[in-house]
Every structure is written in C-alpha cells, then in structure tokens.
Amino acid sequence: MTCLQMSDRQCQRRLRMPRVAVTHLSALLHDELQPMGFAGHPMPVVLKVTAALNFYTFASFQGPTSVLCGVSQSAVLCCIREVTDALHRRAGDYVRFKTVPESQHQKVLGFGAITGFAQLQGAIKAPVGQPAAFLNRKGFYSLNVQLVCDYRKYFMQVCARFPGSCQDSFILRQSQVPMLFTAPAQIQGWILGDKGYPLQTWSLTLVRNPNSDAEERCNTCHSSK
C-alpha cells in the first residue's frame, strides 16, 4: 500500500502528513529515488517514500512497515536509507535560519501578530520521548533534538546530534543558534524558549513564579507561540 491508496485520514495517522504533502515529496525526490529494483523488481518512488515515512512515524523497526507496504524487511531497510540520504542532501534548501533583513522583518511581523512580543525571530522547544540511540535520565534510549521554528512553524534550525542525557541548555550552547545573534550574522531580536532554556540577551523564557498581572500576561503571550 502507498499513500496513493490511502485516504487523507489514513495518511495522517500512518505517515503524519497529508496525502498531498507525501505525493509532493515523492515528486520532489523522484530523480534521486528512481526505481533501482530489489531482486529484479523495480519499486516505485512513492512506495519508497511511504515506507520511510511510516518508519519515521512509529520509530519501530521494519516489521510493521513491511506489512503496510507489502515488501520484505530488507527492501524496507533500503527504502529508509535511500529516502533518508535524499532528504539529508536537500535539508539545507528548506531548513535554514535566514539572516537577511527582509527575512528578519517578516518573522518579527509574524510573531508579533501571534504573541504580541516585539522583535521575535524564532521559538525553540525540545521534543520529548524520541526513541533513538542513547539512554536518558528516564531510563530509555533517546536523542534530545532541538528545533527552532518561525511563526508559521517552519523549521529553521535543527540540532540532532546529542544523546537524551544532555540538558536542553547544553544543547543550545553547542548549537549554531547563539552565533546567529552575534557578529557577523547579528540577527536583531530574540527567540522564545521554554523552561528548559536559560534567559539570555537574545532569548526570552517564561517568568518563573509570576507575581503580577503583567507577568501573567507575559507568560500567556509566551505560551501562544
């Protein structure tokens, strides 16, 4: 089964993406994922993408994905590798923190309309419960992934190279984000971070133990990101 054989609801549940987005992604990667075949049988690009997305969604090994797609586990493994490599090669075209003045101004306007804060350039939050490779303080294996998004929730920066045992504040310091707010990039403004991040001259966090209406309103606006 491919995304073309699924309803929109099935696609969202199994692949976490609308069907139109999966078909667009398949078209985008078509030239890089031309059917090479397994044991002499070519596999359509859309099937490769469906298999990889299903694996990304459930973070389980190939068994459930091979059942969904009707191919062997070895074929699923090849799909995951091919699609992952193709996405990685194109990541820089889509995941980027633009520093040009026009982009900065656009983000300020977008965040201002949502939160009421001035000069916001991004919002940062670390996902939880991501199974991966390292044992975290809760006793299971994970990666601690840092994502920075704009007001449209488009990813602008990803840091996914640290184990789950690392604190969010440590990952932020080791990422490229601090450099973006210092020379020569020198983005003018701030980013929002949750309670796992430190307060900096370029980052805003929740007010701990708010004692006034103004502080309560500040936290409400902060949470609206």
PDB file of C-alpha atoms in Angstrom:
ATOM      1  CA  MET A   1       0.000   0.000   0.000  1.00  0.00           C
ATOM      2  CA  THR A   2       1.237   3.505  -0.840  1.00  0.00           C
ATOM      3  CA  CYS A   3      -0.077   6.919   0.133  1.00  0.00           C
ATOM      4  CA  LEU A   4      -1.990   6.952  -3.163  1.00  0.00           C
ATOM      5  CA  GLN A   5      -4.124   4.068  -1.878  1.00  0.00           C
ATOM      6  CA  MET A   6      -4.810   5.718   1.490  1.00  0.00           C
ATOM      7  CA  SER A   7      -7.492   8.173   2.460  1.00  0.00           C
ATOM      8  CA  ASP A   8      -6.357  11.529   3.829  1.00  0.00           C
ATOM      9  CA  ARG A   9      -7.233  10.323   7.331  1.00  0.00           C
ATOM     10  CA  GLN A  10      -5.188   7.130   6.931  1.00  0.00           C
ATOM     11  CA  CYS A  11      -2.260   9.122   5.579  1.00  0.00           C
ATOM     12  CA  GLN A  12      -2.286  11.477   8.555  1.00  0.00           C
ATOM     13  CA  ARG A  13      -2.495   8.584  11.008  1.00  0.00           C
ATOM     14  CA  ARG A  14       0.148   6.356   9.414  1.00  0.00           C
ATOM     15  CA  LEU A  15       2.558   8.930   7.956  1.00  0.00           C
ATOM     16  CA  ARG A  16       1.778  12.100   9.973  1.00  0.00           C
ATOM     17  CA  MET A  17       1.442  14.059   6.730  1.00  0.00           C
ATOM     18  CA  PRO A  18      -1.484  14.866   4.420  1.00  0.00           C
ATOM     19  CA  ARG A  19      -1.592  12.817   1.242  1.00  0.00           C
ATOM     20  CA  VAL A  20      -0.909  15.841  -0.961  1.00  0.00           C
ATOM     21  CA  ALA A  21       2.293  16.530   1.006  1.00  0.00           C
ATOM     22  CA  VAL A  22       3.504  12.933   0.604  1.00  0.00           C
ATOM     23  CA  THR A  23       2.853  12.957  -3.148  1.00  0.00           C
ATOM     24  CA  HIS A  24       4.647  16.308  -3.438  1.00  0.00           C
ATOM     25  CA  LEU A  25       7.616  14.897  -1.514  1.00  0.00           C
ATOM     26  CA  SER A  26       7.676  11.850  -3.799  1.00  0.00           C
ATOM     27  CA  ALA A  27       7.749  14.099  -6.861  1.00  0.00           C
ATOM     28  CA  LEU A  28      10.480  16.241  -5.320  1.00  0.00           C
ATOM     29  CA  LEU A  29      12.712  13.209  -4.673  1.00  0.00           C
ATOM     30  CA  HIS A  30      11.789  11.305  -7.838  1.00  0.00           C
ATOM     31  CA  ASP A  31      15.039  11.858  -9.729  1.00  0.00           C
ATOM     32  CA  GLU A  32      17.125  10.758  -6.739  1.00  0.00           C
ATOM     33  CA  LEU A  33      14.975   7.727  -5.960  1.00  0.00           C
ATOM     34  CA  GLN A  34      14.491   6.335  -9.453  1.00  0.00           C
ATOM     35  CA  PRO A  35      13.413   2.674  -9.224  1.00  0.00           C
ATOM     36  CA  MET A  36      16.556   0.566  -8.971  1.00  0.00           C
ATOM     37  CA  GLY A  37      14.758  -2.605  -8.023  1.00  0.00           C
ATOM     38  CA  PHE A  38      15.182  -5.366  -5.474  1.00  0.00           C
ATOM     39  CA  ALA A  39      15.847  -8.831  -6.859  1.00  0.00           C
ATOM     40  CA  GLY A  40      14.976  -7.541 -10.311  1.00  0.00           C
ATOM     41  CA  HIS A  41      11.659  -5.879  -9.320  1.00  0.00           C
ATOM     42  CA  PRO A  42      11.605  -2.075  -9.516  1.00  0.00           C
ATOM     43  CA  MET A  43       9.987  -0.255  -6.608  1.00  0.00           C
ATOM     44  CA  PRO A  44       8.030   2.966  -7.277  1.00  0.00           C
ATOM     45  CA  VAL A  45       9.357   6.120  -5.647  1.00  0.00           C
ATOM     46  CA  VAL A  46       6.050   6.761  -3.884  1.00  0.00           C
ATOM     47  CA  LEU A  47       6.304   3.327  -2.234  1.00  0.00           C
ATOM     48  CA  LYS A  48       9.849   4.077  -1.027  1.00  0.00           C
ATOM     49  CA  VAL A  49       8.700   7.369   0.471  1.00  0.00           C
ATOM     50  CA  THR A  50       5.655   5.749   2.095  1.00  0.00           C
ATOM     51  CA  ALA A  51       7.835   3.063   3.682  1.00  0.00           C
ATOM     52  CA  ALA A  52      10.340   5.584   5.036  1.00  0.00           C
ATOM     53  CA  LEU A  53       7.690   7.945   6.438  1.00  0.00           C
ATOM     54  CA  ASN A  54       5.894   5.068   8.145  1.00  0.00           C
ATOM     55  CA  PHE A  55       9.175   4.095   9.812  1.00  0.00           C
ATOM     56  CA  TYR A  56       9.832   7.694  10.898  1.00  0.00           C
ATOM     57  CA  THR A  57       6.328   7.917  12.368  1.00  0.00           C
ATOM     58  CA  PHE A  58       6.338   4.846  14.576  1.00  0.00           C
ATOM     59  CA  ALA A  59      10.083   4.606  15.315  1.00  0.00           C
ATOM     60  CA  SER A  60       9.831   0.825  15.212  1.00  0.00           C
ATOM     61  CA  PHE A  61      11.969  -1.448  13.087  1.00  0.00           C
ATOM     62  CA  GLN A  62      10.953  -2.683   9.690  1.00  0.00           C
ATOM     63  CA  GLY A  63       8.279  -5.239  10.590  1.00  0.00           C
ATOM     64  CA  PRO A  64       5.136  -3.036  10.727  1.00  0.00           C
ATOM     65  CA  THR A  65       6.345  -1.008   7.755  1.00  0.00           C
ATOM     66  CA  SER A  66       6.961  -4.074   5.604  1.00  0.00           C
ATOM     67  CA  VAL A  67       3.440  -5.296   6.376  1.00  0.00           C
ATOM     68  CA  LEU A  68       1.946  -1.932   5.379  1.00  0.00           C
ATOM     69  CA  CYS A  69       3.908  -1.677   2.137  1.00  0.00           C
ATOM     70  CA  GLY A  70       3.840  -5.361   1.217  1.00  0.00           C
ATOM     71  CA  VAL A  71       7.605  -5.688   0.747  1.00  0.00           C
ATOM     72  CA  SER A  72      10.386  -7.515   2.567  1.00  0.00           C
ATOM     73  CA  GLN A  73      12.184  -6.072   5.586  1.00  0.00           C
ATOM     74  CA  SER A  74      15.413  -5.865   3.598  1.00  0.00           C
ATOM     75  CA  ALA A  75      13.607  -3.791   0.961  1.00  0.00           C
ATOM     76  CA  VAL A  76      12.206  -1.508   3.663  1.00  0.00           C
ATOM     77  CA  LEU A  77      15.697  -1.008   5.077  1.00  0.00           C
ATOM     78  CA  CYS A  78      16.940   0.070   1.641  1.00  0.00           C
ATOM     79  CA  CYS A  79      13.981   2.463   1.320  1.00  0.00           C
ATOM     80  CA  ILE A  80      14.741   4.064   4.680  1.00  0.00           C
ATOM     81  CA  ARG A  81      18.381   4.562   3.777  1.00  0.00           C
ATOM     82  CA  GLU A  82      17.668   5.944   0.298  1.00  0.00           C
ATOM     83  CA  VAL A  83      14.953   8.363   1.415  1.00  0.00           C
ATOM     84  CA  THR A  84      16.900   9.494   4.483  1.00  0.00           C
ATOM     85  CA  ASP A  85      20.003  10.203   2.406  1.00  0.00           C
ATOM     86  CA  ALA A  86      17.955  12.080  -0.192  1.00  0.00           C
ATOM     87  CA  LEU A  87      16.242  14.213   2.469  1.00  0.00           C
ATOM     88  CA  HIS A  88      19.567  14.945   4.146  1.00  0.00           C
ATOM     89  CA  ARG A  89      21.059  16.164   0.879  1.00  0.00           C
ATOM     90  CA  ARG A  90      18.168  18.592   0.447  1.00  0.00           C
ATOM     91  CA  ALA A  91      17.816  19.678   4.085  1.00  0.00           C
ATOM     92  CA  GLY A  92      19.789  22.881   3.579  1.00  0.00           C
ATOM     93  CA  ASP A  93      17.312  24.048   0.943  1.00  0.00           C
ATOM     94  CA  TYR A  94      14.432  24.057   3.430  1.00  0.00           C
ATOM     95  CA  VAL A  95      15.780  24.136   6.993  1.00  0.00           C
ATOM     96  CA  ARG A  96      17.670  27.395   7.331  1.00  0.00           C
ATOM     97  CA  PHE A  97      17.719  30.410   9.619  1.00  0.00           C
ATOM     98  CA  LYS A  98      17.824  33.327   7.179  1.00  0.00           C
ATOM     99  CA  THR A  99      19.695  36.374   8.443  1.00  0.00           C
ATOM    100  CA  VAL A 100      18.892  38.872   5.680  1.00  0.00           C
ATOM    101  CA  PRO A 101      16.972  41.968   6.899  1.00  0.00           C
ATOM    102  CA  GLU A 102      13.858  41.153   4.856  1.00  0.00           C
ATOM    103  CA  SER A 103      13.547  37.737   6.479  1.00  0.00           C
ATOM    104  CA  GLN A 104      14.124  39.161   9.953  1.00  0.00           C
ATOM    105  CA  HIS A 105      11.404  41.769   9.419  1.00  0.00           C
ATOM    106  CA  GLN A 106       8.946  39.145   8.169  1.00  0.00           C
ATOM    107  CA  LYS A 107       9.469  36.972  11.256  1.00  0.00           C
ATOM    108  CA  VAL A 108       9.048  39.977  13.566  1.00  0.00           C
ATOM    109  CA  LEU A 109       5.695  40.804  11.968  1.00  0.00           C
ATOM    110  CA  GLY A 110       4.529  37.186  12.018  1.00  0.00           C
ATOM    111  CA  PHE A 111       5.388  36.545  15.653  1.00  0.00           C
ATOM    112  CA  GLY A 112       4.038  39.951  16.660  1.00  0.00           C
ATOM    113  CA  ALA A 113       0.640  39.050  15.248  1.00  0.00           C
ATOM    114  CA  ILE A 114       0.595  35.814  17.260  1.00  0.00           C
ATOM    115  CA  THR A 115       2.200  36.705  20.606  1.00  0.00           C
ATOM    116  CA  GLY A 116       2.268  40.486  20.888  1.00  0.00           C
ATOM    117  CA  PHE A 117       6.012  40.382  21.623  1.00  0.00           C
ATOM    118  CA  ALA A 118       8.299  42.666  19.629  1.00  0.00           C
ATOM    119  CA  GLN A 119      11.440  41.618  17.744  1.00  0.00           C
ATOM    120  CA  LEU A 120      10.871  37.860  17.968  1.00  0.00           C
ATOM    121  CA  GLN A 121      12.914  35.822  15.486  1.00  0.00           C
ATOM    122  CA  GLY A 122      12.141  32.231  16.492  1.00  0.00           C
ATOM    123  CA  ALA A 123      10.701  29.812  19.022  1.00  0.00           C
ATOM    124  CA  ILE A 124      12.577  26.845  20.408  1.00  0.00           C
ATOM    125  CA  LYS A 125      11.328  23.731  22.134  1.00  0.00           C
ATOM    126  CA  ALA A 126      12.878  20.317  22.699  1.00  0.00           C
ATOM    127  CA  PRO A 127      10.616  17.357  21.798  1.00  0.00           C
ATOM    128  CA  VAL A 128      10.305  14.627  24.409  1.00  0.00           C
ATOM    129  CA  GLY A 129      10.042  10.859  24.130  1.00  0.00           C
ATOM    130  CA  GLN A 130      12.104  10.469  20.952  1.00  0.00           C
ATOM    131  CA  PRO A 131      13.381   6.876  20.836  1.00  0.00           C
ATOM    132  CA  ALA A 132      16.834   6.697  19.280  1.00  0.00           C
ATOM    133  CA  ALA A 133      20.274   5.686  20.447  1.00  0.00           C
ATOM    134  CA  PHE A 134      21.181   6.867  23.958  1.00  0.00           C
ATOM    135  CA  LEU A 135      19.906   6.169  27.450  1.00  0.00           C
ATOM    136  CA  ASN A 136      18.403   9.254  29.097  1.00  0.00           C
ATOM    137  CA  ARG A 137      17.667  10.080  32.754  1.00  0.00           C
ATOM    138  CA  LYS A 138      14.218   8.474  32.465  1.00  0.00           C
ATOM    139  CA  GLY A 139      15.736   5.113  31.629  1.00  0.00           C
ATOM    140  CA  PHE A 140      15.051   4.719  27.926  1.00  0.00           C
ATOM    141  CA  TYR A 141      17.109   5.334  24.804  1.00  0.00           C
ATOM    142  CA  SER A 142      16.635   8.659  23.054  1.00  0.00           C
ATOM    143  CA  LEU A 143      18.085  11.633  21.233  1.00  0.00           C
ATOM    144  CA  ASN A 144      17.448  15.110  22.609  1.00  0.00           C
ATOM    145  CA  VAL A 145      16.543  17.106  19.499  1.00  0.00           C
ATOM    146  CA  GLN A 146      16.479  20.902  19.417  1.00  0.00           C
ATOM    147  CA  LEU A 147      14.275  22.575  16.814  1.00  0.00           C
ATOM    148  CA  VAL A 148      13.888  26.279  16.046  1.00  0.00           C
ATOM    149  CA  CYS A 149      10.819  27.306  14.048  1.00  0.00           C
ATOM    150  CA  ASP A 150       9.350  30.524  12.711  1.00  0.00           C
ATOM    151  CA  TYR A 151       5.844  31.915  13.272  1.00  0.00           C
ATOM    152  CA  ARG A 152       4.478  29.550  10.588  1.00  0.00           C
ATOM    153  CA  LYS A 153       6.041  26.572  12.442  1.00  0.00           C
ATOM    154  CA  TYR A 154       8.532  26.036   9.607  1.00  0.00           C
ATOM    155  CA  PHE A 155      11.840  24.588  10.831  1.00  0.00           C
ATOM    156  CA  MET A 156      14.768  26.999  10.570  1.00  0.00           C
ATOM    157  CA  GLN A 157      17.424  25.123  12.543  1.00  0.00           C
ATOM    158  CA  VAL A 158      17.840  21.549  13.759  1.00  0.00           C
ATOM    159  CA  CYS A 159      20.376  20.168  16.221  1.00  0.00           C
ATOM    160  CA  ALA A 160      20.021  16.382  16.495  1.00  0.00           C
ATOM    161  CA  ARG A 161      23.488  15.178  17.438  1.00  0.00           C
ATOM    162  CA  PHE A 162      23.264  14.878  21.229  1.00  0.00           C
ATOM    163  CA  PRO A 163      22.075  11.954  23.378  1.00  0.00           C
ATOM    164  CA  GLY A 164      18.998  12.095  25.563  1.00  0.00           C
ATOM    165  CA  SER A 165      21.117  12.528  28.682  1.00  0.00           C
ATOM    166  CA  CYS A 166      22.147  16.064  27.609  1.00  0.00           C
ATOM    167  CA  GLN A 167      20.254  19.017  29.040  1.00  0.00           C
ATOM    168  CA  ASP A 168      18.391  21.388  26.730  1.00  0.00           C
ATOM    169  CA  SER A 169      20.516  24.356  27.850  1.00  0.00           C
ATOM    170  CA  PHE A 170      23.746  22.498  26.993  1.00  0.00           C
ATOM    171  CA  ILE A 171      22.491  21.637  23.511  1.00  0.00           C
ATOM    172  CA  LEU A 172      21.505  25.244  22.916  1.00  0.00           C
ATOM    173  CA  ARG A 173      25.019  26.429  23.813  1.00  0.00           C
ATOM    174  CA  GLN A 174      26.595  23.869  21.477  1.00  0.00           C
ATOM    175  CA  SER A 175      24.260  24.603  18.565  1.00  0.00           C
ATOM    176  CA  GLN A 176      24.563  27.280  15.901  1.00  0.00           C
ATOM    177  CA  VAL A 177      21.829  29.421  17.451  1.00  0.00           C
ATOM    178  CA  PRO A 178      24.000  31.638  19.740  1.00  0.00           C
ATOM    179  CA  MET A 179      26.276  32.505  16.815  1.00  0.00           C
ATOM    180  CA  LEU A 180      23.307  33.760  14.811  1.00  0.00           C
ATOM    181  CA  PHE A 181      22.714  36.539  17.334  1.00  0.00           C
ATOM    182  CA  THR A 182      26.333  37.674  17.448  1.00  0.00           C
ATOM    183  CA  ALA A 183      28.648  39.113  14.780  1.00  0.00           C
ATOM    184  CA  PRO A 184      28.864  38.715  11.856  1.00  0.00           C
ATOM    185  CA  ALA A 185      25.291  37.378  11.401  1.00  0.00           C
ATOM    186  CA  GLN A 186      23.929  39.609  14.167  1.00  0.00           C
ATOM    187  CA  ILE A 187      20.206  38.881  13.980  1.00  0.00           C
ATOM    188  CA  GLN A 188      18.327  41.699  15.701  1.00  0.00           C
ATOM    189  CA  GLY A 189      15.755  40.335  18.140  1.00  0.00           C
ATOM    190  CA  TRP A 190      15.017  37.340  20.341  1.00  0.00           C
ATOM    191  CA  ILE A 191      13.836  33.757  20.298  1.00  0.00           C
ATOM    192  CA  LEU A 192      11.367  32.179  22.702  1.00  0.00           C
ATOM    193  CA  GLY A 193      12.347  29.170  24.770  1.00  0.00           C
ATOM    194  CA  ASP A 194      10.538  27.032  27.339  1.00  0.00           C
ATOM    195  CA  LYS A 195      11.622  26.496  30.932  1.00  0.00           C
ATOM    196  CA  GLY A 196      14.434  24.139  29.911  1.00  0.00           C
ATOM    197  CA  TYR A 197      16.411  27.002  28.392  1.00  0.00           C
ATOM    198  CA  PRO A 198      18.367  29.846  30.039  1.00  0.00           C
ATOM    199  CA  LEU A 199      17.489  33.531  29.849  1.00  0.00           C
ATOM    200  CA  GLN A 200      19.926  35.326  27.558  1.00  0.00           C
ATOM    201  CA  THR A 201      20.195  38.760  25.961  1.00  0.00           C
ATOM    202  CA  TRP A 202      18.769  37.136  22.818  1.00  0.00           C
ATOM    203  CA  SER A 203      16.325  34.621  24.345  1.00  0.00           C
ATOM    204  CA  LEU A 204      13.095  35.003  26.322  1.00  0.00           C
ATOM    205  CA  THR A 205      11.801  32.364  28.727  1.00  0.00           C
ATOM    206  CA  LEU A 206       8.743  32.051  30.942  1.00  0.00           C
ATOM    207  CA  VAL A 207       8.612  34.194  34.077  1.00  0.00           C
ATOM    208  CA  ARG A 208       9.085  31.831  36.990  1.00  0.00           C
ATOM    209  CA  ASN A 209       6.568  32.339  39.803  1.00  0.00           C
ATOM    210  CA  PRO A 210       4.802  35.360  38.269  1.00  0.00           C
ATOM    211  CA  ASN A 211       3.701  37.913  40.862  1.00  0.00           C
ATOM    212  CA  SER A 212       1.788  40.475  38.811  1.00  0.00           C
ATOM    213  CA  ASP A 213      -0.839  40.723  36.098  1.00  0.00           C
ATOM    214  CA  ALA A 214       1.847  41.934  33.693  1.00  0.00           C
ATOM    215  CA  GLU A 215       3.977  38.833  34.341  1.00  0.00           C
ATOM    216  CA  GLU A 216       0.934  36.586  33.950  1.00  0.00           C
ATOM    217  CA  ARG A 217       0.113  38.262  30.618  1.00  0.00           C
ATOM    218  CA  CYS A 218       3.742  37.854  29.560  1.00  0.00           C
ATOM    219  CA  ASN A 219       3.569  34.099  30.199  1.00  0.00           C
ATOM    220  CA  THR A 220       0.235  33.848  28.388  1.00  0.00           C
ATOM    221  CA  CYS A 221       1.703  35.572  25.304  1.00  0.00           C
ATOM    222  CA  HIS A 222       4.803  33.384  25.561  1.00  0.00           C
ATOM    223  CA  SER A 223       2.696  30.212  25.576  1.00  0.00           C
ATOM    224  CA  SER A 224       0.780  31.337  22.486  1.00  0.00           C
ATOM    225  CA  LYS A 225       3.840  30.553  20.329  1.00  0.00           C
TER     226      LYS A 225
END
